[in-house]
Amino acid sequence: MPPTPPDLLPPVIIALCVFLVLAGHVTLESGLVRAKHSVNAAAKLLVLAGITILIVWTAGYGIMNAGGPIVGRGPFMPADGGADLVFAVAIACAAATLLSGPLAERTTLRAYAALVAVFGLAVLPFVMHWAWADGDTAGWLKATGFVDLAGGGVIHVAGATAALVASSVVGPRTGRFNGTRRSLVVQSQSFPFAALGVMLLWLGWFGIAIGQALSAGLAVAPVVINLILAGAAAITATFLANQVRPSRITVVHIIHATIAGVVAASAAAHLLHPMGAVALGVAGAGAALAGARALETAEIDDALGIASAHLFPGAIGVLAVAFCQPGNLLAVLALQAAGLLAIVAWAAAVMGAAAYGLRFVMRLRVGAEEERIGLNVTEHAMTTDVAMLVSQLGALNLNAGAFAYLEADSDGELGQIAREYNRAVDIFQAQIKGVKEKLTLAEAAAEQANDLNARLAGEVQEREERLDAATREVAFLTDQVARALIAVETLKGVRSGLVRLIGRTFRQPIERLHLMARRAASSRHQDDIDALIEAAREESARLARRLADVLDYAQASAIESPPTGDQAPMEKLIGEVNLLYRPRAESKGVKFRVVWTPEISSMSANAVALRKIMGELVNHAIATTPRGGIVNFSAKRGPGGELVLDVVDSGAGVSPGELAQALDPLSEGSGTGEAELGLALVKKLIDLHGGALTIRSKPGAGTQVRATIRAEHLGRPLAAAG
């Protein structure tokens, strides 16, 4: 491949500088959105860049180029588009960022990606061709004399129009308009980040203006100084207004004014006198503020106020071209206004049709509860210290009878809150201990005074209890015999498999116990005997647990419908799993995360079955995850009302053969080793509930387990039902 000529390096470098707009936008949006949506802001930028670059390379670049008055004729998917292709990709990505702000904090990532694709393919390339395509057959706007040097109309008006139309279709954020007119609601997590983002945007727009000026053979320095002066004038004017009316003009408006001033000067940057640039910057800031209030009146939720800072100042800048040519003012003004209307109409029509059409094929926005929780969790399953703290507090509320400590990053503000809470728990427990000691002394004195009467009454009660116990035992044995007869008939189909399972499960542990007994009998050293006795105790406990698993598995195999009764709220069951297995994970050095969505509070399920299902999945994940690993447990409601449980670990994983053996321990090909019945029992219980168990595992890469319980086997908690 021949080397790039030196004269092409500056255009390529300028085009790459335009990519600073992407960095500036994600920094600006991350600084302005609430912390619970910050991950979504970053994810949107990456998705935007990937989709837009591929679309421009495959089709957009060919549409932008010369070839006809309406649309270009290629090249499509060029092997080498040179500096022009790099510049086109950079401008398209920069323009597409305008969609993000008005759709922030309530749009699904899938819908946002679809809207970006529509903009990058059907809106921006056509407008760029009309206004900028040159050659034998120029774009129809350029051929009429329409002037827009740095994209005041092509980029800013087109992008902001498309964004606001999409925003009106998606709808406002929950509670944004509730019968009263409210000023822009921005709960910024970092104004310094937002200010840095604006400066990066400013620098990126210099790249666009310089590239267009070089392409037109214009002097670069006057263009750049006019953009600088316009932005500075807008900032200063808004600052002075803030000093006069701080309740109406805030720091957020100063950020918007910086954008508005530069945008207002973009179309005529090569024609303006420096004083004109200053005046146009002030006018752009005023237009952005007035436009934001107009959008609020129309109940269009420009979530971060960014689109109004592009649309209205950009329109003023396009019309200002006429005032730079006073000798032909009316004719140029009519021409610029017609071109501006064409751009607005095309962007609004295409994006409106696309957004309305997408409503029938996908969900454009998240639900109100998902919006309240935050897109970080609902869209990306990523939690924060705040979400973790709220989850722990919810678990404490469900288990109010026990004390537990909160966990959080000890170096952060939330960590300080958790630390003070834990300290208060220590103090409260110490006070309770003192009160209990005093109560114990008082109770002991009362017991001594009533000891004789209690002893006599106890003897009488003991005789009665023995008689009642004997009666209950006879009734219980009678019931067990009846159940055993029924179970024998029911288990005929799996009896041989259970025999093999019992043999594999208990043969080796019993042989080890016999071996330990022989070694203990033949040993003459007390230390060896003590060690063998302790090992035998552990083996006996393990054998007892396996016996319980076999009995549970046999009982689950004997019934054909899920157990009823003993319904418990899902929130309580999940809280029990959190409190039971978190200490086990911590002792092993494994990070254990528990997340559930609020709609879980409307569900209840059979407590015995759900405790067994969740406990086996979480215990297995912790047991197979090495120190330093992660186990994530989440619960949510599926689209059909079913309960969805996900357990993901970074453990050793299992092979397909081992997984098949674990799920079907009764088969003849299940090996001869000791059987672990946890997953098999879980599958039995889920099958009884008409659900599904999906396991994806790879040795060395961890395991992902999803269990679902059908809606008809779920109830409502008593509190909710009342």
C-alpha atoms as one frame of an Amber mdcrd trajectory, in Angstrom:
protein
   0.000   0.000   0.000   1.511   3.395  -0.967   2.261   5.806   1.891  -0.154
   8.640   2.681   0.985  11.905   1.040   2.092  14.520   3.588  -0.526  16.997
   2.363  -3.294  14.555   3.419  -2.091  14.225   7.004  -3.514  17.573   8.264
  -7.080  16.789   7.031  -6.900  13.358   8.662  -5.641  14.860  11.938  -8.400
  17.495  11.834 -11.000  14.780  11.232  -9.693  12.782  14.179  -9.965  15.910
  16.350 -13.681  15.960  15.550 -13.926  12.678  17.471 -13.306  14.783  20.582
 -17.006  15.644  20.292 -17.775  12.050  21.355 -15.527  12.291  24.397 -16.975
  15.704  25.199 -20.559  14.508  24.931 -20.173  11.428  27.135 -18.347  13.562
  29.719 -21.077  16.220  29.546 -23.957  13.760  29.828 -22.259  11.704  32.553
 -21.802  14.922  34.515 -25.428  16.042  34.138 -27.419  12.814  34.511 -28.188
  11.333  37.892 -25.709   8.736  39.132 -28.201   5.891  38.708 -28.130   6.477
  34.907 -24.399   7.185  34.415 -23.479   3.683  33.150 -26.244   3.946  30.560
 -24.810   7.265  29.321 -21.434   5.640  28.630 -23.009   2.555  27.034 -25.069
   4.722  24.671 -21.951   6.488  23.380 -20.162   3.226  22.597 -23.232   1.813
  20.840 -23.622   5.078  18.903 -20.016   5.029  17.717 -20.143   1.416  16.567
 -23.445   1.694  14.690 -22.772   5.104  13.108 -19.283   4.250  11.835 -20.490
   1.065  10.123 -23.531   2.795   8.608 -21.478   5.688   7.221 -18.924   3.305
   5.722 -21.492   1.011   4.133 -24.016   3.559   2.792 -23.906   7.004   4.410
 -20.656   8.117   2.784 -21.990   7.249  -0.671 -25.211   9.194  -0.017 -23.262
  12.256   1.206 -21.022  12.444  -1.876 -21.793  14.189  -5.151 -23.725  12.525
  -7.909 -27.175  14.072  -7.969 -29.253  16.896  -6.486 -31.010  14.661  -3.947
 -28.659  11.772  -3.192 -25.066  10.792  -3.929 -24.000   7.866  -6.056 -21.240
   6.296  -4.029 -18.777   4.941  -3.347 -20.394   2.466  -0.962 -18.200   0.404
   1.401 -15.057   2.044  -0.037 -11.718   0.297   0.384  -9.973   3.669   0.729
 -12.076   6.801   1.171  -9.102   8.887   2.248  -9.377  11.893   4.527 -12.919
  12.625   3.271 -14.199   9.303   4.628 -12.538   9.870   8.019 -14.043  13.377
   8.163 -17.507  12.108   7.195 -17.401   9.379   9.870 -16.309  11.888  12.514
 -19.050  14.393  11.623 -21.740  11.666  11.596 -20.705  10.423  15.045 -20.616
  14.000  16.382 -24.088  14.765  14.989 -25.585  11.525  16.325 -24.624  12.473
  19.897 -27.425  15.053  19.789 -29.941  12.188  20.094 -28.648  11.130  23.489
 -29.553  14.086  25.723 -33.289  14.415  24.928 -33.735  10.627  25.266 -31.742
  10.296  28.496 -32.927   8.578  31.695 -35.916   6.649  30.273 -35.103   5.139
  26.820 -34.119   1.480  26.399 -30.678   0.910  24.917 -32.182  -1.189  22.098
 -34.571   1.605  21.066 -31.791   4.190  21.258 -29.606   2.077  18.969 -32.447
   1.793  16.429 -33.038   5.572  16.436 -29.305   6.225  15.981 -29.276   3.869
  12.992 -32.229   5.708  11.400 -30.541   9.076  11.922 -27.172   7.903  10.565
 -28.703   6.326   7.457 -31.804   8.328   6.513 -31.458  11.822   8.017 -27.901
  13.137   8.235 -26.412  11.800   4.940 -29.205  13.347   2.860 -28.978  16.744
   4.586 -25.174  16.779   4.232 -25.500  15.932   0.539 -28.049  18.688  -0.070
 -26.017  21.422   1.642 -22.378  20.387   1.128 -22.051  18.001  -1.845 -20.045
  19.661  -4.626 -18.962  18.621  -8.107 -20.574  18.485 -11.512 -24.011  18.026
  -9.925 -24.080  19.694  -6.514 -26.657  19.069  -3.807 -29.842  21.016  -4.469
 -29.426  23.378  -1.473 -25.820  24.169  -2.324 -26.781  24.706  -5.967 -29.297
  27.383  -4.912 -26.615  29.228  -2.902 -27.478  27.977   0.602 -24.577  28.667
   3.005 -23.751  26.637   6.133 -20.016  26.481   6.726 -19.672  24.426   9.911
 -23.035  22.700  10.239 -25.283  25.154  12.075 -28.204  23.722  10.109 -26.778
  20.493   8.677 -25.543  19.127  12.011 -27.117  21.062  14.874 -30.598  21.866
  13.562 -31.030  18.465  11.874 -29.733  16.508  14.885 -31.703  18.510  17.476
 -34.920  18.308  15.422 -34.624  14.534  15.068 -33.823  14.191  18.782 -36.789
  16.282  19.948 -39.228  14.468  17.640 -37.992  11.110  18.994 -38.258  12.473
  22.548 -41.885  13.524  22.005 -42.731  10.000  20.760 -40.932   8.269  23.642
 -42.605  10.602  26.142 -41.328  12.619  29.111 -39.697  11.258  32.218 -42.087
  10.145  34.946 -43.354  13.169  36.885 -41.704  15.707  34.560 -45.055  17.319
  33.659 -47.812  16.856  36.211 -50.039  19.847  35.587 -47.496  22.479  36.599
 -44.726  24.143  34.654 -41.366  23.334  36.167 -37.879  24.470  35.287 -35.329
  21.990  34.011 -34.699  19.247  36.554 -31.031  18.250  36.550 -29.594  16.465
  39.572 -26.013  16.569  38.391 -23.543  14.121  39.815 -20.543  16.193  38.627
 -20.696  19.750  37.268 -16.894  19.751  36.762 -17.336  16.751  34.445 -20.050
  18.603  32.552 -17.864  21.695  32.175 -14.964  19.560  30.893 -17.335  17.947
  28.393 -18.368  21.375  27.055 -14.724  22.363  26.527 -14.057  19.122  24.621
 -17.155  19.774  22.479 -15.891  23.285  21.767 -12.537  21.902  20.643 -14.186
  19.254  18.462 -16.324  21.877  16.720 -13.159  23.783  15.879 -12.122  20.665
  13.958 -15.370  20.667  11.958 -15.070  24.375  11.140 -11.382  24.099  10.200
 -12.038  21.090   7.973 -14.863  22.856   6.144 -12.831  26.065   5.822  -9.861
  24.202   4.314 -12.182  22.341   1.942 -13.620  25.683   0.734 -10.205  27.341
   0.462 -10.951  29.875   3.234  -8.684  31.368   5.864  -8.817  29.286   9.030
  -7.863  31.828  11.713 -10.893  34.182  11.315 -13.247  31.181  11.463 -11.727
  29.896  14.697 -11.590  33.306  16.396 -15.255  33.940  15.556 -16.265  30.638
  17.184 -14.179  31.486  20.252 -15.674  34.981  20.557 -19.245  33.738  20.103
 -18.869  31.127  22.839 -17.188  33.582  25.214 -19.909  36.210  24.636 -22.653
  33.666  25.335 -20.969  32.592  28.590 -20.485  36.178  29.767 -24.047  37.243
  28.932 -25.514  34.246  30.776 -23.221  34.844  33.762 -24.444  38.450  34.026
 -28.053  37.267  33.773 -27.320  34.758  36.542 -26.143  37.590  38.787 -29.398
  39.479  38.197 -31.846  36.518  38.264 -30.071  33.576  39.987 -33.393  31.814
  40.570 -34.166  31.704  36.824 -30.682  31.542  35.253 -28.539  28.806  36.863
 -25.117  27.258  36.397 -26.716  24.663  34.096 -27.798  27.473  31.771 -24.205
  28.725  31.602 -23.213  25.272  30.332 -26.000  25.394  27.754 -25.021  28.949
  26.731 -21.469  27.831  25.940 -22.864  25.325  23.464 -25.437  27.779  22.081
 -22.914  30.539  21.373 -20.609  28.333  19.313 -23.544  26.723  17.478 -25.013
  30.137  16.577 -21.763  31.190  14.879 -21.180  27.914  13.022 -23.085  28.591
   9.775 -21.564  32.039   9.072 -18.229  31.735  10.882 -16.312  32.720   7.708
 -18.511  35.770   7.014 -18.797  37.354  10.477 -16.925  40.372  11.758 -15.655
  39.721  15.323 -18.277  42.140  16.708 -20.921  40.254  14.773 -19.670  36.983
  16.289 -20.037  38.481  19.785 -23.575  39.673  19.031 -24.548  36.334  17.499
 -23.184  34.463  20.541 -25.365  36.544  22.876 -28.381  36.004  20.599 -27.720
  32.257  20.556 -27.660  32.106  24.366 -30.974  33.969  24.522 -32.493  31.703
  21.872 -31.427  28.587  23.791 -33.053  29.850  27.005 -36.277  30.921  25.252
 -36.375  27.695  23.240 -36.031  25.584  26.397 -39.053  27.343  27.914 -41.023
  26.835  24.694 -40.285  23.089  24.751 -41.362  22.952  28.373 -44.641  24.655
  27.487 -45.156  22.061  24.732 -44.338  19.317  27.317 -41.448  17.963  25.262
 -38.892  16.644  27.728 -35.424  17.740  26.604 -33.934  15.784  29.503 -30.642
  17.675  29.779 -31.588  20.866  27.908 -28.981  20.142  25.241 -31.203  19.905
  22.150 -32.653  23.386  22.679 -29.078  24.720  22.858 -28.484  23.313  19.355
 -31.800  23.765  17.549 -32.709  27.408  18.161 -29.184  28.931  18.108 -28.408
  26.852  15.007 -31.498  28.241  13.247 -30.539  31.818  14.161 -27.034  31.207
  12.838 -28.331  29.916   9.493 -30.549  32.973   9.080 -27.699  35.296  10.178
 -25.872  34.460   6.934 -28.254  36.881   5.184 -27.278  39.770   7.466 -23.645
  39.277   6.463 -24.694  40.203   2.895 -26.741  43.418   3.377 -26.721  44.209
  -0.318 -28.957  41.229  -1.050 -30.543  40.761   2.369 -34.108  39.734   1.534
 -33.213  37.276  -1.231 -30.509  35.563   0.851 -32.781  35.524   3.906 -35.543
  33.817   1.915 -33.042  31.286   0.533 -31.581  30.497   3.980 -35.060  30.221
   5.527 -36.202  27.823   2.792 -33.129  25.638   3.295 -33.642  25.676   7.064
 -37.287  24.609   6.699 -36.280  21.804   4.327 -33.755  20.463   6.849 -36.241
  20.649   9.745 -39.043  19.047   7.715 -36.871  16.147   6.511 -35.399  15.397
   9.943 -38.804  15.625  11.662 -40.635  13.532   9.073 -38.073  10.721   8.878
 -37.437  10.469  12.623 -41.140  10.828  13.496 -42.144   8.041  11.101 -39.324
   5.808  12.323 -40.078   6.398  16.037 -43.806   5.734  15.615 -43.038   2.608
  13.585 -40.596   1.306  16.188 -43.308   1.523  18.857 -44.988  -1.472  17.221
 -41.901  -3.698  17.172 -40.067  -2.889  20.404 -40.364  -1.174  23.754 -39.036
   2.379  23.398 -38.863   3.313  27.091 -38.491   1.605  30.425 -41.302   1.397
  32.961 -41.823   3.941  35.712 -40.426   1.633  38.385 -37.394   0.763  36.252
 -36.833   4.481  35.688 -36.988   5.073  39.431 -34.445   2.354  40.153 -32.132
   3.620  37.414 -31.004   2.386  34.010 -27.682   1.177  35.434 -29.518  -1.681
  37.144 -32.560  -2.254  34.906 -30.780  -1.954  31.539 -27.271  -3.134  32.375
 -27.616  -5.170  35.609 -24.864  -3.081  37.195 -25.290  -1.969  40.769 -23.738
   0.912  42.687 -22.970   1.588  46.332 -26.331   3.339  46.627 -28.260   0.397
  45.144 -26.334  -2.084  47.299 -27.020  -0.050  50.436 -30.749   0.187  49.618
 -30.839  -3.577  48.959 -29.231  -4.324  52.302 -31.633  -2.002  54.107 -34.536
  -3.763  52.381 -33.213  -7.116  53.577 -32.957  -5.759  57.124 -36.571  -4.582
  56.975 -37.684  -8.060  55.938 -35.740  -9.613  58.810 -36.437  -7.043  61.500
 -35.960  -9.578  64.262 -32.190  -9.870  63.670 -29.298  -7.430  63.638 -26.964
  -7.242  60.637 -24.170  -4.957  59.520 -24.168  -2.923  56.310 -21.438  -3.194
  53.703 -20.128  -0.336  51.543 -16.875   1.135  50.296 -15.244   2.409  53.458
 -13.562   5.294  51.601 -16.779   6.755  50.160 -19.590   8.817  51.659 -21.928
   5.815  51.717 -19.215   3.824  53.469 -19.176   6.453  56.212 -22.953   6.140
  56.571 -22.679   2.344  56.765 -19.870   2.599  59.311 -21.902   4.932  61.553
 -24.931   2.634  61.236 -22.806  -0.370  62.237 -21.467   1.576  65.190 -25.035
   2.413  66.258 -25.907  -1.290  65.977 -23.000  -2.146  68.310 -24.158   0.437
  70.870 -27.769  -0.715  70.657 -26.783  -4.358  71.069 -24.695  -3.479  74.115
 -27.667  -1.648  75.637 -29.968  -4.574  74.902 -27.455  -6.924  76.520 -27.459
  -4.829  79.705 -31.257  -4.778  79.822 -31.369  -8.545  79.266 -28.939  -9.122
  82.136 -31.132  -7.093  84.498 -34.218  -8.934  83.313 -32.427 -12.245  83.850
 -31.640 -11.356  87.481 -35.248 -10.326  88.094 -36.575 -13.483  86.481 -34.194
 -15.624  88.551 -35.507 -14.085  91.774 -39.102 -14.692  90.706 -38.295 -18.261
  89.716 -36.802 -19.009  93.100 -39.950 -17.758  94.840 -42.237 -19.875  92.659
 -39.966 -22.873  92.269 -41.903 -25.223  94.548 -45.296 -24.531  92.946 -43.811
 -24.778  89.488 -42.210 -28.133  90.292 -45.479 -29.647  91.462 -47.369 -28.261
  88.486 -44.600 -29.504  86.216 -44.940 -33.079  87.388 -48.663 -33.090  86.624
 -48.096 -31.459  83.248 -45.305 -33.918  82.410 -47.651 -36.896  82.877 -50.236
 -35.281  80.619 -47.621 -34.427  77.972 -46.327 -38.011  77.927 -49.835 -39.295
  77.307 -50.408 -36.715  74.533 -47.023 -37.505  72.968 -47.782 -41.222  72.885
 -51.133 -40.526  71.213 -49.529 -38.229  68.591 -46.762 -40.750  67.905 -49.283
 -43.510  67.181 -51.169 -41.191  64.805 -47.943 -40.090  63.115 -46.729 -43.672
  62.584 -50.110 -44.620  61.136 -49.910 -41.703  58.708 -46.324 -42.551  57.735
 -47.262 -46.144  56.991 -50.046 -44.945  54.702 -47.710 -42.516  52.981 -45.059
 -45.203  52.551 -47.585 -47.532  50.867 -48.583 -44.765  48.462 -44.913 -43.854
  47.817 -44.045 -47.474  47.000 -46.681 -47.555  44.271 -45.644 -44.139  42.968
 -41.911 -44.887  42.933 -42.113 -48.085  40.891 -40.877 -46.210  37.835 -37.789
 -44.820  39.539 -37.148 -47.508  42.153 -34.220 -49.133  40.334 -32.637 -45.745
  39.738 -32.982 -44.823  43.414 -31.369 -48.106  44.401 -28.359 -47.305  42.196
 -28.326 -43.736  43.537 -28.372 -44.871  47.164 -25.570 -47.337  46.421 -23.384
 -44.664  44.827 -24.250 -42.118  47.526 -23.619 -44.174  50.650 -21.192 -46.983
  49.683 -17.989 -44.948  49.755 -18.818 -42.837  52.877 -19.728 -46.001  54.814
 -16.540 -47.740  53.623 -14.528 -44.720  54.797 -16.223 -44.848  58.205 -15.373
 -48.586  58.537 -11.772 -47.861  57.536 -11.515 -45.066  60.129 -12.915 -47.387
  62.805 -10.342 -50.135  61.991  -7.489 -47.603  61.999  -8.648 -46.161  65.322
  -8.835 -49.681  66.827  -5.313 -50.577  65.663  -3.646 -47.257  66.557  -1.798
 -46.774  69.812  -1.339 -42.996  69.594  -3.954 -40.815  71.226  -3.447 -37.952
  68.710  -4.155 -40.283  65.775  -7.245 -41.636  67.520  -8.565 -38.085  68.199
  -7.968 -37.083  64.576  -9.757 -40.204  63.301 -12.697 -39.564  65.636 -13.006
 -35.964  64.388 -12.812 -37.113  60.751 -15.482 -39.729  61.451 -17.754 -37.045
  62.920 -17.337 -34.898  59.813 -17.987 -37.878  57.546 -21.104 -38.751  59.558
 -22.422 -35.193  59.232 -21.753 -35.270  55.491 -23.515 -38.635  55.257 -26.525
 -37.239  57.118 -26.764 -34.305  54.696 -26.631 -36.686  51.730 -29.300 -38.848
  53.305 -31.528 -35.763  53.586 -30.846 -34.936  49.922 -31.752 -38.478  48.832
 -34.992 -38.382  50.836 -35.886 -34.982  49.385 -35.115 -36.218  45.870 -37.185
 -39.363  46.376 -40.096 -37.335  47.741 -39.911 -34.902  44.798 -39.827 -37.855
  42.391 -42.934 -39.330  43.995 -45.267 -36.381  43.505 -46.683 -34.928  40.309
 -47.692 -31.447  41.430 -45.863 -28.751  43.403 -46.339 -28.579  47.161 -48.992
 -26.152  48.368 -49.326 -24.120  51.513 -46.606 -22.427  53.533 -46.588 -19.432
  51.152 -44.030 -16.728  51.951 -43.197 -13.365  50.303 -40.344 -13.604  47.789
 -38.640 -10.566  49.334 -38.408 -12.408  52.663 -37.061 -15.586  51.044 -34.424
 -13.629  49.087 -33.462 -11.730  52.236 -32.967 -15.061  54.050 -30.678 -16.295
  51.262 -28.690 -13.056  51.478 -28.233 -13.246  55.247 -27.547 -17.017  55.283
 -24.978 -17.304  52.498 -23.174 -13.959  52.699 -21.090 -15.017  55.756 -20.246
 -18.298  53.993 -19.043 -16.393  50.901 -17.040 -13.928  52.998 -15.286 -16.695
  54.905 -14.195 -18.170  51.580 -13.112 -14.801  50.135 -15.868 -14.729  47.466
 -17.787 -11.498  46.654 -21.529 -12.199  46.900 -24.024  -9.801  45.291 -27.806
 -10.008  45.633 -30.109  -7.860  43.466 -33.874  -8.028  42.973 -36.356  -5.749
  41.230 -39.259  -4.086  43.091 -41.989  -6.093  41.369 -40.785  -9.108  43.363
 -42.636  -7.582  46.324 -45.911  -8.574  44.660 -44.996 -12.292  44.586 -45.121
 -15.126  47.088 -44.196 -18.789  46.659 -43.962 -22.101  48.495 -41.338 -21.396
  51.138 -39.917 -24.947  51.354 -39.435 -25.360  47.595 -38.065 -21.869  46.944
 -35.655 -22.001  49.896 -34.322 -25.304  48.541 -34.022 -24.024  44.939 -32.300
 -20.727  45.797 -30.145 -22.238  48.540 -28.837 -25.101  46.361 -28.019 -22.761
  43.428 -26.240 -20.156  45.594 -24.441 -22.764  47.734 -23.198 -24.620  44.643
 -21.970 -21.354  43.082 -20.072 -20.320  46.235 -18.613 -23.814  46.664 -17.211
 -23.896  43.098 -15.905 -20.301  43.056 -12.292 -19.788  44.152 -11.109 -17.054
  46.498 -11.354 -13.635  44.872 -14.218 -14.708  42.594 -17.718 -13.274  42.256
 -21.195 -14.807  42.683 -24.180 -12.729  41.493 -27.752 -13.679  42.475 -30.674
 -11.751  40.977 -34.455 -12.112  40.889 -36.996 -10.399  38.678 -40.411 -10.866
  37.119 -40.466 -12.080  33.527 -42.685 -10.720  30.726 -45.309 -13.412  31.374
 -45.439 -12.801  35.127 -43.099 -15.703  35.883 -40.350 -15.575  38.522 -36.846
 -15.494  37.000 -33.827 -16.407  39.180 -30.276 -15.915  37.823 -27.093 -17.169
  39.533 -23.801 -16.327  37.816 -20.374 -17.293  39.181 -16.771 -17.042  38.065
 -15.943 -20.528  39.318 -14.353 -23.589  37.754 -17.350 -24.512  35.577 -18.321
 -28.044  34.521 -18.170 -30.028  31.312 -21.361 -31.044  29.440 -20.916 -34.647
  30.560 -20.612 -33.710  34.224 -23.626 -31.412  33.913 -25.760 -34.168  32.371
 -24.758 -36.561  35.174 -25.581 -33.958  37.847 -29.051 -33.349  36.378 -29.977
 -37.053  35.983 -28.405 -39.050  38.844 -30.796 -41.990  38.343 -29.552 -42.895
  34.866 -27.415 -46.017  34.420 -24.653 -43.999  32.798 -24.255 -41.610  35.708
 -20.951 -43.108  36.834 -19.955 -44.837  39.976 -18.714 -41.894  42.029 -20.495
 -40.265  44.937 -23.616 -38.480  43.749 -24.270 -34.769  44.406 -28.036 -34.255
  44.232 -28.282 -30.438  44.574 -28.835 -29.576  40.900 -30.951 -32.689  40.288
 -33.225 -31.783  43.202 -33.500 -28.186  41.943 -34.486 -29.457  38.487 -37.137
 -31.758  40.017 -38.668 -28.914  42.015 -38.640 -26.541  39.028 -40.225 -29.200
  36.795 -42.992 -29.622  39.382 -43.646 -25.860  39.134 -43.852 -26.030  35.334
 -40.705 -23.917  35.019 -37.405 -24.267  33.216 -33.784 -24.658  34.309 -31.094
 -23.377  31.928 -27.398 -23.925  32.719 -24.516 -22.586  30.684 -21.111 -23.667
  31.932 -17.620 -24.018  30.596 -14.640 -25.441  32.465 -12.455 -22.582  33.674
 -14.976 -19.881  32.659 -17.704 -20.074  35.295 -21.391 -21.032  35.252 -24.639
 -19.176  34.456 -27.884 -20.682  35.802 -31.409 -19.382  35.111 -34.453 -20.877
  36.849 -38.035 -19.831  36.144 -41.234 -20.529  38.101 -44.482 -20.148  36.180
 -46.882 -17.416  37.250 -49.706 -19.785  38.173 -47.557 -21.226  40.975 -46.933
 -17.802  42.466 -49.265 -15.934  44.780 -49.490 -12.528  46.349 -48.223 -11.766
  49.874 -50.943 -11.430  52.485 -50.152  -7.731  52.975 -50.494  -7.044  49.267
 -53.610  -9.164  48.949 -55.291  -7.214  51.712
